[in-house]
mmCIF file of C-alpha atoms in Angstrom:
data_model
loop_
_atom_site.group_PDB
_atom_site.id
_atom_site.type_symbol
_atom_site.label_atom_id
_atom_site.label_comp_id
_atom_site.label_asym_id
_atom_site.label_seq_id
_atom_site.Cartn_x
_atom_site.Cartn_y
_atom_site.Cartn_z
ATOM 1 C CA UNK A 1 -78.288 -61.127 -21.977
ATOM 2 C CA UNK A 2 -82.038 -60.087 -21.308
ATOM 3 C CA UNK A 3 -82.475 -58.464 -17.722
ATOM 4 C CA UNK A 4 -83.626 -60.513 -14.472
ATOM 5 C CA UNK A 5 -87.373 -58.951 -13.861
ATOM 6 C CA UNK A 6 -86.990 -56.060 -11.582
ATOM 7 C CA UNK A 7 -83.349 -55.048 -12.389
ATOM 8 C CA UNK A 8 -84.183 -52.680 -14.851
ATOM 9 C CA UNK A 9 -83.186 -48.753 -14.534
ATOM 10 C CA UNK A 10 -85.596 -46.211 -13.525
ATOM 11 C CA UNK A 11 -86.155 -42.605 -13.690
ATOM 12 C CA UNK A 12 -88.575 -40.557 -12.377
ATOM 13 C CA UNK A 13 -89.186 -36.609 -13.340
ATOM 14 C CA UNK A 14 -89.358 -34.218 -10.587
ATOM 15 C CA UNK A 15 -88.724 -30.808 -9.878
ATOM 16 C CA UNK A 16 -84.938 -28.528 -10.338
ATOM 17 C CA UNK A 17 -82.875 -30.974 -7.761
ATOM 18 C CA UNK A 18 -81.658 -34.129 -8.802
ATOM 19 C CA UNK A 19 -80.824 -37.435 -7.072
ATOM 20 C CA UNK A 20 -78.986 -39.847 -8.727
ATOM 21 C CA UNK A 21 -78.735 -43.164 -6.997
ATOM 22 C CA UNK A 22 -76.158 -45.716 -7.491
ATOM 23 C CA UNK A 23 -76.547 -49.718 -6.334
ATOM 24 C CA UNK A 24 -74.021 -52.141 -5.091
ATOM 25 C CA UNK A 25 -71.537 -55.345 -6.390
ATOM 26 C CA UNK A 26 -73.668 -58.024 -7.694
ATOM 27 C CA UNK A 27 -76.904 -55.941 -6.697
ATOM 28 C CA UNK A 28 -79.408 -53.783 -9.589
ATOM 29 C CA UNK A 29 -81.747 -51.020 -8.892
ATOM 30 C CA UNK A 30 -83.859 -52.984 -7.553
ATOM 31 C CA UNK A 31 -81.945 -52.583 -4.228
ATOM 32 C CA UNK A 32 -83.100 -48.738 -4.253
ATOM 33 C CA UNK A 33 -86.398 -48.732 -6.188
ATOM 34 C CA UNK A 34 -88.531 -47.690 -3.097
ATOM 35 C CA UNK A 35 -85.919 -45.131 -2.028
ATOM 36 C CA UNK A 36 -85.933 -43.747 -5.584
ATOM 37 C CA UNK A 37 -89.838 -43.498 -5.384
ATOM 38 C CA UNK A 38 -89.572 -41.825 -2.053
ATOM 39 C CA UNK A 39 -87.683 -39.091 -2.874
ATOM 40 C CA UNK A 40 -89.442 -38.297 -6.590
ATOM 41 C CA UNK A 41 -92.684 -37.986 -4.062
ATOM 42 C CA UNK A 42 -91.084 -35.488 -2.035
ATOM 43 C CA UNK A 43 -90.705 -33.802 -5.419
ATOM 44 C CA UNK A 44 -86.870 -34.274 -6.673
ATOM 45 C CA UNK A 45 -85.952 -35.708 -9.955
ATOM 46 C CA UNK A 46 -84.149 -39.042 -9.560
ATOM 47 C CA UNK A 47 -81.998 -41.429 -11.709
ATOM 48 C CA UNK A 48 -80.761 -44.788 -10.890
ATOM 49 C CA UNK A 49 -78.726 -46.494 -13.965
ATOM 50 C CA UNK A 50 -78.177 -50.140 -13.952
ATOM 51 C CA UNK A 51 -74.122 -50.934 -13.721
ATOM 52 C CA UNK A 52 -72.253 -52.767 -16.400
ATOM 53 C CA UNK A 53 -72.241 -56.439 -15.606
ATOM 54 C CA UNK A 54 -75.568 -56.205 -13.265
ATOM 55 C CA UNK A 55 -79.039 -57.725 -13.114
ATOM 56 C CA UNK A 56 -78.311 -60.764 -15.883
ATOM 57 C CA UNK A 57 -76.369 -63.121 -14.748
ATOM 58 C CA UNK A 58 -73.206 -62.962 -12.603
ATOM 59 C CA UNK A 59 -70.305 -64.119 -15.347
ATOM 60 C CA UNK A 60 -71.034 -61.312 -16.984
ATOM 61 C CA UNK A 61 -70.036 -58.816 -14.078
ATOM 62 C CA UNK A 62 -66.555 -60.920 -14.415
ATOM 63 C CA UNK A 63 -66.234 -59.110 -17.671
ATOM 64 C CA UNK A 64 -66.466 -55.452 -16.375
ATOM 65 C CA UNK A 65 -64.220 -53.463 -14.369
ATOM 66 C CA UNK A 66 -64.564 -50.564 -12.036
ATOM 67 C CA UNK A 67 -64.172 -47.890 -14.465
ATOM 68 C CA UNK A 68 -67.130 -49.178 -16.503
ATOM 69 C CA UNK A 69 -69.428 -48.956 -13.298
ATOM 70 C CA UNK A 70 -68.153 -45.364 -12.670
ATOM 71 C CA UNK A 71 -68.264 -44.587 -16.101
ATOM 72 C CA UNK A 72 -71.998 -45.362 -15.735
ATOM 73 C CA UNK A 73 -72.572 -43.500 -12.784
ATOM 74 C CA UNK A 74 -70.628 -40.348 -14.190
ATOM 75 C CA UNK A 75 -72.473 -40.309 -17.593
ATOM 76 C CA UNK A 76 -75.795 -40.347 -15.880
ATOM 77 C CA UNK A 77 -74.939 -37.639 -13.262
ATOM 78 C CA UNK A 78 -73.576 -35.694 -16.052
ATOM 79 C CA UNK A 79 -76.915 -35.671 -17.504
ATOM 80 C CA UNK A 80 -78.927 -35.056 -15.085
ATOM 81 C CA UNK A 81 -76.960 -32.047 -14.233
ATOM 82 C CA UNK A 82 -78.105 -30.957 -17.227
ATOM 83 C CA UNK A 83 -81.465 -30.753 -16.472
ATOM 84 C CA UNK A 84 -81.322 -29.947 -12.617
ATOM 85 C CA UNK A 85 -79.397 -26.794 -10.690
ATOM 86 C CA UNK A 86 -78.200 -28.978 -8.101
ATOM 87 C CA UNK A 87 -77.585 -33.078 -7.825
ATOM 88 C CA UNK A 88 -77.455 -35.538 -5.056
ATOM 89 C CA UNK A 89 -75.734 -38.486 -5.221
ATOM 90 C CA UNK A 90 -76.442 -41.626 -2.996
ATOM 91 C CA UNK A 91 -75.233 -45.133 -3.156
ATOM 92 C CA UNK A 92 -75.478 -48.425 -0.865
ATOM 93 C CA UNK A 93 -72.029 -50.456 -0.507
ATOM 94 C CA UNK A 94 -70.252 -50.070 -3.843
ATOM 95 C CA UNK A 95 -72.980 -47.652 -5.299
ATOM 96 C CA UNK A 96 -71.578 -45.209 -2.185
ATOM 97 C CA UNK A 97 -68.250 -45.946 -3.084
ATOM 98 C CA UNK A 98 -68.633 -44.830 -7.033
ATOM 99 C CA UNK A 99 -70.510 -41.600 -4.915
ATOM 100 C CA UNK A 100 -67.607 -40.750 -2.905
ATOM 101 C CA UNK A 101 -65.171 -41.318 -5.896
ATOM 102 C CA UNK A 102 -67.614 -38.945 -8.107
ATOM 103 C CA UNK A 103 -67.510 -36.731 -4.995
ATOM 104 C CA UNK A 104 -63.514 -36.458 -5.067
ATOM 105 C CA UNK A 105 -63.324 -36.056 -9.019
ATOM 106 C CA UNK A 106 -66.443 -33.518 -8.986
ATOM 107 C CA UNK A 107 -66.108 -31.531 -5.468
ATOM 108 C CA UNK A 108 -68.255 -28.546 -7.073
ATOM 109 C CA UNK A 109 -70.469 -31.008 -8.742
ATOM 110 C CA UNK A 110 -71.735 -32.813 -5.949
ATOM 111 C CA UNK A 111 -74.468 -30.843 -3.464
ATOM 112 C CA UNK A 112 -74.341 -33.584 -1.699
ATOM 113 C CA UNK A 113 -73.839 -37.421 -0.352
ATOM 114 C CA UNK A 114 -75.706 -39.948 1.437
ATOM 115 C CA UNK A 115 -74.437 -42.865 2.122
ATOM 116 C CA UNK A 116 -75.680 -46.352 3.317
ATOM 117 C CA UNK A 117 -72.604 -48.980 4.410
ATOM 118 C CA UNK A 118 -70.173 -47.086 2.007
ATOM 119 C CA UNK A 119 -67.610 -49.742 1.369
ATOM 120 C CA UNK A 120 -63.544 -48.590 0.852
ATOM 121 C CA UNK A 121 -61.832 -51.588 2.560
ATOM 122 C CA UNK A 122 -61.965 -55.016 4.533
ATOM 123 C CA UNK A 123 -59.201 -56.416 6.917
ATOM 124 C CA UNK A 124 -58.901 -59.727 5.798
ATOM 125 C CA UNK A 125 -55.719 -61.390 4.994
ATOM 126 C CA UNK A 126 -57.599 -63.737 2.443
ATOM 127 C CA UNK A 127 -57.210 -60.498 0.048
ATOM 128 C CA UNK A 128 -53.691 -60.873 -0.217
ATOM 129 C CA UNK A 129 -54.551 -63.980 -2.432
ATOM 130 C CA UNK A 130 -57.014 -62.047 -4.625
ATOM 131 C CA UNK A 131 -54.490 -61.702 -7.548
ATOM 132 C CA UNK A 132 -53.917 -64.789 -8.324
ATOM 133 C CA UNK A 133 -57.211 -66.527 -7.069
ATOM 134 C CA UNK A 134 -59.010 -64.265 -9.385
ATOM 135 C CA UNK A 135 -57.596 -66.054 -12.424
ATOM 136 C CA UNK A 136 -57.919 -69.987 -10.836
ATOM 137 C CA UNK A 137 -61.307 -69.297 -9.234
ATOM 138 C CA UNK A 138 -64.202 -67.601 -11.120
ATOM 139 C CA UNK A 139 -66.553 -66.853 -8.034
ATOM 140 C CA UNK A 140 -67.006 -67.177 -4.012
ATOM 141 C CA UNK A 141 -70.997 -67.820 -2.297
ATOM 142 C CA UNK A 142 -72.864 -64.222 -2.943
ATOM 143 C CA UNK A 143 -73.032 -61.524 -0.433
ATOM 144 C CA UNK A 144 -76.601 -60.643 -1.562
ATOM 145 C CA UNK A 145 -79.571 -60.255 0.386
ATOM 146 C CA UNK A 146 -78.246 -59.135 3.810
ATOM 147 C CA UNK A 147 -81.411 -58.563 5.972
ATOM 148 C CA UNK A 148 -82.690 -58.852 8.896
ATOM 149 C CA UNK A 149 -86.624 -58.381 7.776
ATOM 150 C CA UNK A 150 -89.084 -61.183 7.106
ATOM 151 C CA UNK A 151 -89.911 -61.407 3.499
ATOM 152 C CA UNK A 152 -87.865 -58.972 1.951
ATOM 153 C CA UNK A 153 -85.579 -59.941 -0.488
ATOM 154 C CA UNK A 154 -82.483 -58.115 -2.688
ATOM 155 C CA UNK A 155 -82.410 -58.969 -6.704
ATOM 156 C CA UNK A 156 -78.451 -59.622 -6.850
ATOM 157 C CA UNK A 157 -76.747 -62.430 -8.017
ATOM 158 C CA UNK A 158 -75.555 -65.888 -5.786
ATOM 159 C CA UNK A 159 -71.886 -65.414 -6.703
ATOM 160 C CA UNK A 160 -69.393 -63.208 -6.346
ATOM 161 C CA UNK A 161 -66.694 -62.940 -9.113
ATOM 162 C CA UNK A 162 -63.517 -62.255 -8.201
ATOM 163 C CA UNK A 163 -62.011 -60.503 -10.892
ATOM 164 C CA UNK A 164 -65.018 -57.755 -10.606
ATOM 165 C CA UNK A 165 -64.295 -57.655 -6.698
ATOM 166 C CA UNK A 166 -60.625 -57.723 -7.188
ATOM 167 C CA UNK A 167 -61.358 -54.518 -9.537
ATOM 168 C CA UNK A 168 -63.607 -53.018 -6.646
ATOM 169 C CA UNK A 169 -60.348 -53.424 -3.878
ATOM 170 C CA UNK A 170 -58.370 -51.222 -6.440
ATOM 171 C CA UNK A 171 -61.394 -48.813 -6.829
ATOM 172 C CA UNK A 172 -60.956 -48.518 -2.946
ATOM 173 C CA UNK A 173 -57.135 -47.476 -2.623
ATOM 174 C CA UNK A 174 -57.933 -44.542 -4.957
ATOM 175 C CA UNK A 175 -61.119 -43.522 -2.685
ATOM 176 C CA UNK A 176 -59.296 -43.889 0.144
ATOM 177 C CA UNK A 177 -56.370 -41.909 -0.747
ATOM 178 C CA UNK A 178 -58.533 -39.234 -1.900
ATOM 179 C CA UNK A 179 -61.242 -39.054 1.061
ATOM 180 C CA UNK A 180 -59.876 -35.704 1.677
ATOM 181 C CA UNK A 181 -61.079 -34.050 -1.832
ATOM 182 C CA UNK A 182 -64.379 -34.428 -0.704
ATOM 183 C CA UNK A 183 -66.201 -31.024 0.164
ATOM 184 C CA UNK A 184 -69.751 -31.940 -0.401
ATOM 185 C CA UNK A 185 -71.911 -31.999 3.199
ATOM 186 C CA UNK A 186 -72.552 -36.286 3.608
ATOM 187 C CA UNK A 187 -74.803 -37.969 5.578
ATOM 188 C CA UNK A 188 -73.649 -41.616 6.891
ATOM 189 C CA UNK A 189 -76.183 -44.765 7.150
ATOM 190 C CA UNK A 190 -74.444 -47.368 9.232
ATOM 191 C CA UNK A 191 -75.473 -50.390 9.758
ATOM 192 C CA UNK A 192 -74.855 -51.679 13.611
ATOM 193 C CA UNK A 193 -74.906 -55.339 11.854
ATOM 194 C CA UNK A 194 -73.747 -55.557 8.681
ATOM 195 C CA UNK A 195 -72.147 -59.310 7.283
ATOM 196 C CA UNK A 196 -70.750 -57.233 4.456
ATOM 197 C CA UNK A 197 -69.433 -54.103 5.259
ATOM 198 C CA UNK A 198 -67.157 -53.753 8.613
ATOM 199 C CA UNK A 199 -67.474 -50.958 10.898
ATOM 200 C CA UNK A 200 -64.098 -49.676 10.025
ATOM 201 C CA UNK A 201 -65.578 -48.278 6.308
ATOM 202 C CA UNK A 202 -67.439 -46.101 8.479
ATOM 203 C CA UNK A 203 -64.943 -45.440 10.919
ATOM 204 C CA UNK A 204 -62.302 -44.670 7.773
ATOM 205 C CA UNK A 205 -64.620 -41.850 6.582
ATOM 206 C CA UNK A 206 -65.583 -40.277 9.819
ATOM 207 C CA UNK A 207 -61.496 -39.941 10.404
ATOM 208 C CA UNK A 208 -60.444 -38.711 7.140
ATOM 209 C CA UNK A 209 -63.452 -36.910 5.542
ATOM 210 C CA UNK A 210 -63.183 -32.725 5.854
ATOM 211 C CA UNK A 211 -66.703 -32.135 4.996
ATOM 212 C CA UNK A 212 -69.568 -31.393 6.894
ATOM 213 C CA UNK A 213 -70.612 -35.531 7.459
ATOM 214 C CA UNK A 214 -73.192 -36.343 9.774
ATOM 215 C CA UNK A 215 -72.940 -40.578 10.880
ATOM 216 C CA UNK A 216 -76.968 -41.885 11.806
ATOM 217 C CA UNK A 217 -76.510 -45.894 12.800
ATOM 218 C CA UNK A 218 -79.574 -47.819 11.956
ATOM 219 C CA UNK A 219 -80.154 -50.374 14.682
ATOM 220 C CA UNK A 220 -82.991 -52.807 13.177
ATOM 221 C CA UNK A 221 -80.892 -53.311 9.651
ATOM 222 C CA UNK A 222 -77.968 -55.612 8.286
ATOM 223 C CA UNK A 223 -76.474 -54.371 5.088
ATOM 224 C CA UNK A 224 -79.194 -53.954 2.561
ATOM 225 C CA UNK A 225 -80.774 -51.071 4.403
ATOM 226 C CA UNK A 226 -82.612 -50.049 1.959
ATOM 227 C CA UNK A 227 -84.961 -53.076 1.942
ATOM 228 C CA UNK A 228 -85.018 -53.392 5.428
ATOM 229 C CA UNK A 229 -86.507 -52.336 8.785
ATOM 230 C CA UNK A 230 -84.484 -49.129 9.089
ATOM 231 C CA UNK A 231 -85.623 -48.122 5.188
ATOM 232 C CA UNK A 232 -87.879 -45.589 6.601
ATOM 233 C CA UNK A 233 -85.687 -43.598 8.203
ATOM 234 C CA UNK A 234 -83.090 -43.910 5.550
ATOM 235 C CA UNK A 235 -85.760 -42.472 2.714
ATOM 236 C CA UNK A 236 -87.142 -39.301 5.580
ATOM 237 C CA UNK A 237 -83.806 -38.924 6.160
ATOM 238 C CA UNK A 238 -82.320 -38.113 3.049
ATOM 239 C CA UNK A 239 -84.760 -36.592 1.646
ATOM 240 C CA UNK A 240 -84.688 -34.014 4.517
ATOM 241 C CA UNK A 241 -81.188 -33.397 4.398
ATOM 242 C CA UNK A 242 -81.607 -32.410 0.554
ATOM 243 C CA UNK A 243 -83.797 -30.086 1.655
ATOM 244 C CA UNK A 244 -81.716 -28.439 4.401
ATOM 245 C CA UNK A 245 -78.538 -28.726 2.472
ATOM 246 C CA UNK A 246 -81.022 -26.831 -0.621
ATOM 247 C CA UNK A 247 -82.267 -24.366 1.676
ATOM 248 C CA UNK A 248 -78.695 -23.737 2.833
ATOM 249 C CA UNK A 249 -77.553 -22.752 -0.507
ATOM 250 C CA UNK A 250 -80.406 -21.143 -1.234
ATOM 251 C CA UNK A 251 -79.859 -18.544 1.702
ATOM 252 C CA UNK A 252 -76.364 -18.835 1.241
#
């Protein structure tokens, strides 16, 4: 299927560290494009793929499961270590999940993580139904384009399908189980209003991570932060905890 405008991957060439950015359920690069430019102006080399199943139309994300998103992820973070002494990785919602779980697999991999509304669970009892609604029901209403700024808009579809999301829950149980792998220094985006994500993602990860992880809550943003008031300090943010976490390994 030819690609909405605006979903496609980019890649931009930078200096020896590497960033590879990773988008959420239903969502395309688009979601990160102005992060992604931030961070090659402060000089890094950066990498966002486009998932399996994003940015055309949402049946076709019904076709793809969670280990063809992190298969995507993986294969592009394998290449751009390659080419860079140290990589990044950074996600919002699902795209932080595949970073954690990348993150557990990889622990001396990984220089480091930065999340925005990392998602590894949701306490509703309506998920006890997912495996057999999932087969009866293709989609629900989409979860795209949560925020709170005039004007600015996510590229993701209107649906969610089930059986991808139902594939995302089971990507969470492994995360979860294996927070504790984790060794790379994180830094947290949380949303204080987020329609997506609940507070107890966040509140998961600060209890079970062992790493050095440092939570910032972004007051003016709902759950695409990236595109909205709060961006700012997301992009300064990371991009100057690359540099400290660099600098630390560099004196190290």
């Amino acid at each position: 299927m030819p690609l909405l405008p605006g979903a496609e991957p980019f890649t931009f060439d930078g200096g020896p560290v590497g960033v590879l950015l990773v988008h959420g359920l239903t969502g395309s690069p688009q979601s990160l494009r102005p992060w992604g430019q931030h961070l090659a102006a402060g000089g890094l080399t950066v990498v966002c793929p486009r998932l399996p199943g994003h940015g055309t139309r949402w049946p076709d994300l019904n076709l793809t499961r969670w280990p063809d998103w992190y298969g995507e992820a993986e294969h592009a973070f394998t290449a751009l270590r390659a080419r860079c002494d140290r990589v990044f990785v950074m996600g919002l919602s699902m795209g932080a999940t595949l970073a954690l779980r990348l993150a557990e697999l990889r622990p001396d991999e990984v220089a480091g993580l930065v999340l925005v509304n990392p998602s590894i669970q949701m306490m509703d009892r309506r998920l006890m139904a997912l495996p057999l609604l999932k087969w009866v029901l293709p989609s629900f209403p989409g979860i795209a384009s949560d925020i709170k700024k005039p004007g600015s808009r996510e590229l993701a579809y209107d649906r969610l399908p089930l059986k991808a999301f139902a594939s995302l829950t089971q990507l969470w149980r492994l995360v979860r189980a294996d927070l504790g792998r984790v060794t790379a220094p994180t830094l947290l985006f949380r949303s204080a209003e987020d329609h997506v994500v609940q507070a107890v993602n966040a509140e998961t990860l600060l209890g079970a991570m062992r790493c050095p992880i440092e939570q910032r809550v972004l007051a003016e943003s709902y759950h695409v932060a990236t595109l909205d008031n709060d961006a700012a300090a997301i992009f300064d943010g990371s991009l100057e905890f690359v540099r400290s976490v660099s600098q630390t390994v560099v004196s190290g």
